[in-house]
Amino acid sequence: MIQFNKPHITGKEFRYIEEAINNQWISGNGPFTKRCHQFFEERYGFPKCLLTSSCTDALEMAALLLDLGPGDEVIFPSFTFVSTVNAFMLRGIKAVFADSLPHHPNIDPQAIRERITPQTKALVIVHYGGAACAMEEILEIVQEHNLLLIEDAAHAIDAYYKNKPLGSFGHLATFSFHETKNIICGEGGMLVINDARFEERAEILWEKGTNRTAFYRGEVDKYGWVDLGSSFLPSDLTAAFLMAQLECLAGIQSKRKSIVENYYKGLDELIKNALFQVITPEDYATQNGHLFAIVLADEPERSALINHLKQSEIFPAFHYQSLHKSPYFTPLHDGRALPNADLFSERLLRLPVYHDINVAEIQEICNAIKEFYGGREA
Ligand SMILES: *Cc1c(COP(=O)(O)O)cnc(C)c1O
């Protein structure tokens, strides 16, 4: 059986969790949390990072920090995870959906332009599969209309746009370490604060609306309730797990990238014959090995391929369903068609990509797909 995902354990996790226990600091903002922050700040030049209990939490922090609320409009892609939008809707904003590009789930800059009104305050982009959005055009729009930019970089660890790391473009950016992502800690995430004016308040929101972080640094002699907030910080046990993974980042990334390369090689002939399309990063974007996704001719063909692969005990997965058509959002949607988001909802299929899948298993998957298309080649 080849399942869709298997969490990869580097081996150091147990040792670091033991160390966290021995530190006698297992609540949040402890020694391992600080090491994780430092890792990201040094490796990617992020000015300020805060680990969170999930990417969802980091998105909720972003919405609070940017003071978004009723009367504000925020533009999102429709082909994304629920949390990208839900986190902001919790604050009472009006969500406005822009379509994906025709050939890639990333948001279409032209579609963003068409959705801007005087009420538009922020734009949330998702670097789908770790492939950078069209940042030059997006930054131009952001500057022109004085928007706040949030990058949902949940897929986008160790990914770049023209040599600049994803997560460094937005005023704020969010990452996920959920067990389905490249670097994991069970449930976990991170908020990146690129705009210094949000730094101080971010620490306060993170620590239940108190200035405890400043207190720990010795900047104030007692801490108290100074603003709204919640408990967004993960325990140091979680951070210990994450640190173990981060120390293996280079190896994990190169392994995942080679898996994606092996799919390209194994499916080369079918790709050349245009039996399906592969979701491929643009020239300006890197491949970070988060996923390998193909787009089939139509929904029945996707179902047929899924069934075919299941017979060989191979379990691929489709991905998001357009949020503008979700049961929750349908009554709130302005009725505008988003054909590209719908296309990816109906036809996109992800093949298994996880650290411990081996070359023979990838070959087996490619062979099963070739068998499915056997006799159909033009
Ligand atoms: C996984 C994911 C999230 C949510 O991450 P959690 O850490 O599970 O909260 C948000 N946005 C996108 C695009 C994701 O893929």
mmCIF file of C-alpha atoms and ligand atoms in Angstrom, residues 53-57 59 80-81 83-84 126 152 154-155 175-178 180-181 187-189 290 319-320, ligand 1:
data_model
loop_
_atom_site.group_PDB
_atom_site.id
_atom_site.type_symbol
_atom_site.label_atom_id
_atom_site.label_comp_id
_atom_site.label_asym_id
_atom_site.label_seq_id
_atom_site.Cartn_x
_atom_site.Cartn_y
_atom_site.Cartn_z
ATOM 1 C CA SER A 53 0.073 26.470 17.741
ATOM 2 C CA SER A 54 -0.901 26.332 14.055
ATOM 3 C CA CYS A 55 -0.834 28.324 10.844
ATOM 4 C CA THR A 56 -4.518 28.954 11.542
ATOM 5 C CA ASP A 57 -3.508 30.692 14.786
ATOM 6 C CA LEU A 59 -3.516 33.840 10.470
ATOM 7 C CA THR A 80 -7.181 27.543 -0.622
ATOM 8 C CA PHE A 81 -7.595 26.019 2.807
ATOM 9 C CA SER A 83 -8.276 28.883 7.544
ATOM 10 C CA THR A 84 -6.800 31.367 5.053
ATOM 11 C CA VAL A 126 -1.218 31.720 -0.914
ATOM 12 C CA ASP A 152 -0.148 32.432 3.680
ATOM 13 C CA ALA A 154 1.807 27.330 4.776
ATOM 14 C CA HIS A 155 3.318 25.291 1.900
ATOM 15 C CA PHE A 175 3.814 29.139 8.010
ATOM 16 C CA SER A 176 2.465 25.708 8.968
ATOM 17 C CA PHE A 177 4.216 22.747 10.577
ATOM 18 C CA HIS A 178 1.169 20.499 10.448
ATOM 19 C CA THR A 180 1.161 17.168 6.135
ATOM 20 C CA LYS A 181 3.744 19.898 5.469
ATOM 21 C CA GLU A 187 0.297 20.867 14.984
ATOM 22 C CA GLY A 188 2.272 24.078 14.741
ATOM 23 C CA GLY A 189 2.817 27.270 12.832
ATOM 24 C CA HIS A 290 5.903 20.357 -1.097
ATOM 25 C CA HIS A 319 -7.157 19.195 -2.864
ATOM 26 C CA TYR A 320 -9.217 22.277 -2.000
HETATM 27 C C1 LIG B 1 -2.206 23.659 6.039
HETATM 28 C C2 LIG B 1 -2.673 25.010 5.632
HETATM 29 C C3 LIG B 1 -3.166 25.953 6.536
HETATM 30 C C4 LIG B 1 -3.458 25.600 7.967
HETATM 31 O O1 LIG B 1 -2.364 25.178 8.655
HETATM 32 P P1 LIG B 1 -2.556 24.612 10.157
HETATM 33 O O2 LIG B 1 -1.164 24.660 10.676
HETATM 34 O O3 LIG B 1 -3.108 23.236 10.013
HETATM 35 O O4 LIG B 1 -3.471 25.529 10.873
HETATM 36 C C5 LIG B 1 -3.484 27.217 6.101
HETATM 37 N N1 LIG B 1 -3.335 27.566 4.813
HETATM 38 C C6 LIG B 1 -2.891 26.694 3.898
HETATM 39 C C7 LIG B 1 -2.719 27.150 2.483
HETATM 40 C C8 LIG B 1 -2.566 25.382 4.271
HETATM 41 O O5 LIG B 1 -2.154 24.511 3.353
#
